[in-house]
Tab-separated table of C-alpha atoms in Angstrom:
chain	number	residue	atom	x	y	z
A	281	THR	CA	111.981	83.534	106.632
A	282	PRO	CA	114.544	85.268	104.350
A	283	LYS	CA	115.365	88.896	104.983
A	284	THR	CA	113.474	91.439	102.958
A	285	SER	CA	115.482	92.673	99.973
A	286	ILE	CA	116.657	96.269	99.722
A	287	THR	CA	114.279	96.782	96.785
A	288	ASP	CA	111.305	95.535	98.813
A	289	ARG	CA	112.229	97.762	101.757
A	290	MET	CA	112.505	100.810	99.513
A	291	ASN	CA	109.182	99.966	97.858
A	292	THR	CA	107.585	99.874	101.330
A	293	THR	CA	109.245	103.185	102.269
A	294	ASN	CA	108.180	104.853	99.022
A	295	LEU	CA	104.651	103.540	99.562
A	296	VAL	CA	104.525	105.092	103.059
A	297	PHE	CA	105.847	108.480	101.909
A	298	GLY	CA	103.898	108.414	98.653
A	299	SER	CA	100.576	107.617	100.316
A	300	ALA	CA	101.286	110.234	102.986
A	301	LEU	CA	101.937	112.817	100.282
A	302	ILE	CA	98.647	111.963	98.567
A	303	ILE	CA	96.644	112.254	101.808
A	304	ILE	CA	98.362	115.590	102.573
A	305	GLY	CA	97.431	116.680	99.037
A	306	ILE	CA	93.800	115.714	99.654
A	307	GLY	CA	93.788	117.902	102.765
A	308	TYR	CA	95.242	120.788	100.758
A	309	LEU	CA	92.626	120.355	98.020
A	310	LEU	CA	89.804	120.246	100.577
A	311	LYS	CA	91.005	123.647	101.805
A	312	SER	CA	91.614	125.005	98.278
A	313	PHE	CA	88.076	124.122	97.142
A	314	LYS	CA	86.606	125.606	100.346
A	315	PHE	CA	85.202	122.307	101.644
A	316	ILE	CA	87.213	123.075	104.790
A	317	GLU	CA	88.320	126.533	105.895
A	318	ALA	CA	91.846	127.158	107.188
A	319	LYS	CA	90.299	128.337	110.472
A	320	ASP	CA	88.775	124.842	110.899
A	321	ALA	CA	92.309	123.461	111.277
A	322	LYS	CA	92.513	124.855	114.807
A	323	SER	CA	89.364	122.983	115.825
A	324	ILE	CA	90.588	119.767	114.190
A	325	SER	CA	93.978	120.145	115.867
A	326	LYS	CA	92.317	120.673	119.233
A	327	PHE	CA	90.145	117.597	118.647
A	328	LEU	CA	93.196	115.459	117.848
A	329	MET	CA	95.081	116.765	120.890
A	330	HIS	CA	92.271	115.478	123.110
A	331	THR	CA	91.548	112.170	121.349
A	332	THR	CA	93.856	110.389	118.893
A	333	PHE	CA	97.202	111.805	120.150
A	334	PRO	CA	96.685	110.813	123.790
A	335	ALA	CA	95.276	107.418	122.742
A	336	LEU	CA	98.293	106.706	120.510
A	337	ILE	CA	100.786	107.781	123.163
A	338	PHE	CA	99.049	105.813	125.928
A	339	THR	CA	98.978	102.562	123.937
A	340	THR	CA	102.609	102.992	122.879
A	341	MET	CA	103.811	103.696	126.426
A	342	LEU	CA	101.823	100.702	127.613
A	343	LYS	CA	103.709	98.365	125.261
A	344	VAL	CA	107.214	99.851	125.412
A	345	LYS	CA	110.018	97.781	126.927
A	346	LEU	CA	111.611	100.275	129.281
A	347	SER	CA	115.414	100.467	129.341
A	348	ALA	CA	118.119	102.872	130.479
A	349	ASP	CA	118.958	103.650	126.839
A	350	LEU	CA	115.556	105.290	126.344
A	351	GLY	CA	116.420	107.926	128.937
A	352	TRP	CA	119.025	109.406	126.606
A	353	LEU	CA	116.408	110.412	124.025
A	354	PRO	CA	114.628	113.162	126.027
A	355	LEU	CA	118.012	114.314	127.353
A	356	ILE	CA	119.468	114.671	123.837
A	357	ALA	CA	116.299	116.485	122.701
A	358	MET	CA	116.595	118.963	125.581
A	359	LEU	CA	120.345	119.582	125.175
A	360	PHE	CA	119.999	120.111	121.420
A	361	GLY	CA	116.972	122.376	121.954
A	362	PHE	CA	118.810	124.513	124.515
A	363	LEU	CA	121.777	124.812	122.124
A	364	SER	CA	119.728	125.766	119.053
A	365	SER	CA	117.658	128.258	121.050
A	366	TYR	CA	120.799	129.915	122.431
A	367	ILE	CA	122.400	130.083	118.967
A	368	GLY	CA	119.190	131.613	117.582
A	369	PHE	CA	119.081	134.124	120.450
A	370	ILE	CA	122.643	135.267	119.646
A	371	PHE	CA	122.383	135.010	115.848
A	372	PHE	CA	119.277	137.228	115.655
A	373	LYS	CA	120.380	139.736	118.325
A	374	ASN	CA	120.367	142.684	115.876
A	375	GLU	CA	116.789	142.066	114.739
A	376	ASP	CA	113.785	144.091	115.881
A	377	PRO	CA	112.693	142.625	119.293
A	378	LYS	CA	109.457	141.172	117.890
A	379	ASN	CA	111.206	139.639	114.889
A	380	ARG	CA	113.954	138.398	117.189
A	381	GLY	CA	111.320	136.691	119.311
A	382	ILE	CA	109.715	134.713	116.479
A	383	LEU	CA	113.044	133.862	114.824
A	384	THR	CA	114.558	132.660	118.106
A	385	MET	CA	111.507	130.526	118.905
A	386	GLY	CA	111.616	129.111	115.374
A	387	SER	CA	115.205	127.958	115.897
A	388	ALA	CA	114.297	125.277	118.453
A	389	GLY	CA	111.710	122.552	118.993
A	390	TRP	CA	110.151	120.025	116.617
A	391	ASN	CA	106.803	118.878	115.294
A	392	LEU	CA	106.480	115.176	116.105
A	393	GLY	CA	102.767	114.721	116.774
A	394	LEU	CA	101.457	116.616	113.736
A	395	PHE	CA	104.158	115.441	111.356
A	396	ALA	CA	106.441	112.569	112.323
A	397	TYR	CA	104.179	110.117	114.160
A	398	PRO	CA	102.228	108.852	111.118
A	399	LEU	CA	105.384	108.515	108.987
A	400	ILE	CA	107.375	106.793	111.733
A	401	GLU	CA	104.449	104.487	112.521
A	402	GLY	CA	104.165	103.547	108.851
A	403	ILE	CA	107.860	102.645	108.457
A	404	TRP	CA	109.051	101.505	111.907
A	405	GLY	CA	105.824	100.583	113.697
A	406	TRP	CA	105.519	100.549	117.497
A	407	GLU	CA	109.271	100.345	118.073
A	408	GLY	CA	109.904	103.521	116.108
A	409	LEU	CA	107.008	105.283	117.817
A	410	THR	CA	108.466	104.376	121.210
A	411	TYR	CA	111.730	106.133	120.392
A	412	ALA	CA	109.890	109.109	118.876
A	413	ILE	CA	107.609	109.540	121.884
A	414	MET	CA	110.526	109.400	124.317
A	415	PHE	CA	112.316	112.046	122.213
A	416	ASP	CA	109.078	114.055	122.248
A	417	LEU	CA	109.190	114.077	126.049
A	418	GLY	CA	112.326	116.240	125.879
A	419	ASN	CA	110.836	118.165	122.975
A	420	SER	CA	107.874	119.120	125.205
A	421	VAL	CA	110.292	120.865	127.551
A	422	ILE	CA	111.758	122.825	124.619
A	423	ASN	CA	108.417	123.726	122.988
A	424	PHE	CA	106.504	124.572	126.172
A	425	MET	CA	109.257	125.900	128.446
A	426	VAL	CA	112.237	127.172	126.437
A	427	ASN	CA	110.354	128.558	123.425
A	428	TYR	CA	107.452	130.010	125.389
A	429	GLY	CA	109.809	131.453	128.009
A	430	MET	CA	112.090	132.926	125.353
A	431	GLY	CA	109.154	134.390	123.434
A	432	THR	CA	107.614	135.887	126.579
A	433	PHE	CA	110.963	137.416	127.564
A	434	LEU	CA	111.577	138.970	124.129
A	435	ALA	CA	107.970	140.180	123.806
A	436	GLY	CA	108.420	142.138	127.043
A	437	ASN	CA	104.732	141.854	127.974
A	438	HIS	CA	104.882	139.697	131.090
A	439	GLY	CA	102.434	141.883	132.999
A	440	ASN	CA	101.642	140.582	136.471
A	441	ASN	CA	101.590	136.953	135.296
A	442	ASN	CA	104.177	134.487	136.482
A	443	PRO	CA	105.547	133.072	133.185
A	444	ILE	CA	107.130	130.038	134.901
A	445	LYS	CA	103.832	129.047	136.533
A	446	HIS	CA	102.002	129.566	133.240
A	447	VAL	CA	104.499	127.388	131.335
A	448	PHE	CA	104.311	124.510	133.829
A	449	LYS	CA	100.519	124.694	133.759
A	450	LYS	CA	100.633	124.404	129.935
A	451	ILE	CA	102.795	121.284	130.115
A	452	PHE	CA	100.911	119.395	132.815
A	453	THR	CA	97.453	120.136	131.394
A	454	LEU	CA	98.425	118.898	127.911
A	455	PRO	CA	96.449	115.668	127.241
A	456	PRO	CA	99.272	113.883	125.331
A	457	PHE	CA	101.685	114.606	128.193
A	458	GLN	CA	99.177	113.298	130.732
A	459	ALA	CA	98.609	110.197	128.564
A	460	MET	CA	102.369	109.598	128.500
A	461	LEU	CA	102.613	109.726	132.302
A	462	ILE	CA	99.564	107.470	132.775
A	463	GLY	CA	100.793	104.960	130.173
A	464	LEU	CA	104.248	104.824	131.764
A	465	ALA	CA	102.683	104.343	135.212
A	466	PHE	CA	100.586	101.416	133.957
A	467	ASN	CA	103.691	99.931	132.338
A	468	ILE	CA	106.080	100.384	135.292
A	469	PHE	CA	103.658	99.012	137.884
A	470	ASN	CA	102.356	96.317	135.522
A	471	MET	CA	98.765	97.469	136.050
A	472	PRO	CA	96.102	95.618	134.016
A	473	VAL	CA	93.873	97.467	131.558
A	474	LEU	CA	90.331	96.251	130.926
A	475	PRO	CA	90.177	94.614	127.454
A	476	LEU	CA	87.152	96.716	126.456
A	477	ALA	CA	88.869	99.954	127.509
A	478	LEU	CA	92.085	98.998	125.705
A	479	ASP	CA	90.167	98.114	122.536
A	480	ILE	CA	88.407	101.505	122.564
A	481	VAL	CA	91.682	103.383	123.087
A	482	GLU	CA	93.490	101.419	120.355
A	483	THR	CA	90.624	102.035	117.915
A	484	ILE	CA	90.812	105.788	118.572
A	485	ALA	CA	94.615	105.687	118.196
A	486	LYS	CA	94.298	104.191	114.698
A	487	GLY	CA	92.545	107.369	113.550
A	488	ASN	CA	95.600	109.510	114.318
A	489	LYS	CA	97.576	108.809	111.132
A	490	PRO	CA	95.002	109.799	108.449
A	491	MET	CA	93.660	112.740	110.473
A	492	VAL	CA	97.125	114.203	111.060
A	493	LEU	CA	98.119	113.886	107.401
A	494	LEU	CA	94.900	115.584	106.278
A	495	LEU	CA	95.519	118.356	108.818
A	496	MET	CA	99.036	118.914	107.444
A	497	GLY	CA	97.503	119.544	104.028
A	498	ILE	CA	94.905	121.928	105.467
A	499	TYR	CA	97.612	123.908	107.273
A	500	PHE	CA	100.036	124.033	104.352
A	501	SER	CA	100.601	127.441	102.781
A	502	VAL	CA	103.675	129.258	101.471
A	503	ARG	CA	102.255	132.749	101.092
A	504	LEU	CA	104.559	135.354	102.641
A	505	PRO	CA	105.764	138.894	101.866
A	506	LYS	CA	109.068	138.772	99.942
A	507	ALA	CA	110.899	140.790	102.603
A	508	ALA	CA	110.284	138.070	105.175
A	509	PHE	CA	111.606	135.170	103.065
A	510	ALA	CA	115.254	135.888	103.940
A	511	LYS	CA	114.494	135.764	107.668
A	512	VAL	CA	112.537	132.535	107.333
A	513	PHE	CA	115.328	130.795	105.441
A	514	GLN	CA	117.938	132.012	107.925
A	515	VAL	CA	116.004	130.153	110.622
A	516	LEU	CA	115.607	127.085	108.429
A	517	GLY	CA	119.296	127.142	107.522
A	518	LEU	CA	120.235	127.213	111.203
A	519	ARG	CA	117.825	124.362	112.017
A	520	TYR	CA	118.907	121.995	109.249
A	521	VAL	CA	122.659	122.662	109.292
A	522	LEU	CA	122.738	122.110	113.041
A	523	GLY	CA	120.282	119.194	112.960
A	524	LEU	CA	122.052	117.304	110.178
A	525	SER	CA	125.534	117.981	111.590
A	526	ILE	CA	124.787	116.785	115.101
A	527	GLY	CA	122.396	114.091	113.885
A	528	LEU	CA	125.030	112.523	111.603
A	529	LEU	CA	127.692	112.833	114.309
A	530	LEU	CA	125.480	110.934	116.762
A	531	TYR	CA	124.418	108.434	114.088
A	532	PHE	CA	128.023	107.354	113.497
A	533	THR	CA	129.314	107.576	117.085
A	534	VAL	CA	126.725	106.618	119.720
A	535	PRO	CA	126.879	102.965	120.871
A	536	PHE	CA	123.181	102.227	120.349
A	537	GLU	CA	121.345	99.871	118.028
A	538	PHE	CA	120.564	100.728	114.417
A	539	GLN	CA	116.909	101.702	114.917
A	540	TYR	CA	117.792	103.913	117.877
A	541	ARG	CA	120.340	105.847	115.807
A	542	ASN	CA	117.852	106.065	112.938
A	543	MET	CA	115.307	107.787	115.156
A	544	LEU	CA	117.895	110.208	116.562
A	545	LEU	CA	118.894	111.359	113.090
A	546	ILE	CA	115.294	111.571	111.890
A	547	CYS	CA	114.041	113.466	114.954
A	548	LEU	CA	116.790	116.102	114.764
A	549	ILE	CA	115.723	117.193	111.251
A	550	LEU	CA	111.981	117.387	111.895
A	551	PRO	CA	110.053	120.638	111.215
A	552	ALA	CA	109.308	123.464	113.624
A	553	GLY	CA	106.475	122.840	116.084
A	554	MET	CA	102.932	124.104	115.482
A	555	THR	CA	103.130	125.871	118.860
A	556	LEU	CA	105.213	128.498	117.068
A	557	ILE	CA	102.032	129.812	115.397
A	558	THR	CA	100.051	129.703	118.659
A	559	TYR	CA	102.734	131.569	120.607
A	560	SER	CA	103.171	134.184	117.867
A	561	ASP	CA	99.466	134.932	117.976
A	562	GLU	CA	99.450	135.154	121.776
A	563	LEU	CA	102.600	137.324	122.008
A	564	ASN	CA	101.667	139.625	119.085
A	565	PHE	CA	104.528	138.477	116.858
A	566	ASP	CA	104.261	138.144	113.069
A	567	THR	CA	102.115	135.015	112.589
A	568	GLY	CA	102.847	135.102	108.839
A	569	ILE	CA	106.546	134.494	109.500
A	570	ALA	CA	105.671	131.820	112.065
A	571	ALA	CA	103.385	129.993	109.620
A	572	ALA	CA	106.014	130.197	106.858
A	573	ILE	CA	108.702	128.691	109.130
A	574	VAL	CA	106.349	125.838	110.050
A	575	ASN	CA	105.128	125.176	106.490
A	576	PHE	CA	108.463	125.408	104.678
A	577	SER	CA	110.108	123.274	107.356
A	578	MET	CA	107.409	120.605	106.887
A	579	LEU	CA	108.145	120.460	103.169
A	580	ILE	CA	111.931	120.387	103.648
A	581	SER	CA	111.785	117.800	106.453
A	582	PHE	CA	109.534	115.548	104.387
A	583	ILE	CA	112.080	115.540	101.536
A	584	ILE	CA	115.126	115.117	103.828
A	585	MET	CA	113.441	112.347	105.819
A	586	TRP	CA	112.522	110.433	102.647
A	587	THR	CA	116.109	110.877	101.361
A	588	LEU	CA	117.757	109.758	104.616
A	589	VAL	CA	115.597	106.632	104.840
A	590	GLY	CA	116.752	105.701	101.339
A	591	ILE	CA	120.451	106.569	101.740
A	592	PHE	CA	120.900	104.760	105.062
A	593	SER	CA	118.474	101.900	104.279
A	594	MET	CA	116.604	102.752	107.478
A	595	ALA	CA	113.489	100.738	106.692
A	596	PRO	CA	113.419	97.628	108.930
A	597	HIS	CA	114.428	94.288	107.404
């Protein structure tokens, strides 16, 4: 079979991003016309976290061909996350403690599950998802340990709670994380899965892509007091300058296959994680700034991701 032409690959890529944009727009319109309230997004997100996300991760981990190269992905995610968090901590040191907390947390961690998974699945299929999920393993450490720990420290309201115990409890009770461990265990020990059970899980997993894209539209908002815009774009500037610089450096230097390097570059420019909003609410930070960082970063990442796929011809042949 002849290789797909560059034009055909770009048409496929544009179709994936274009259809995603339309579905996101539908979600936004559903919220705008009051068919769905913004507060409903939390319930939908919680539903996805307990159904389609774990199902998608389990089936992907079940099929992945494990190799030593995959181990570098969570390590790179953690090292980059530590670096960006530290830079944010230093860069925003003169800010009010509460603002410093939200801006530092916004400097690190990515949104894979509620942003990247459906796009990566559409362009790169199971292979791309495998790389993304392994990267997300390291990202979980950044989002649930580094960011939460940093936010708790800067909020100064630890009380009598043990923040380390609380953070570890958050990680190990997260359904997608549990699904990842179970899927890897089934894969490593070559354990059989009942055909009926696998069919049910795969059917649930297929619902992840449209539901996540609709949820992105429901969440999207750019309303923010003018005074806070400068702070938001300082965080975004830090994220994207650092992400693109290190991402391009790795893309051209690491001795891994093309698709592997694609995923590294893509993952390093993804938007801020949704946990930023949750943590801001819990720690009494400015949730408006948190939401703006998340929403603007989703828009910027969508554009950069689309551009990078075109420039580097990342769509598979």
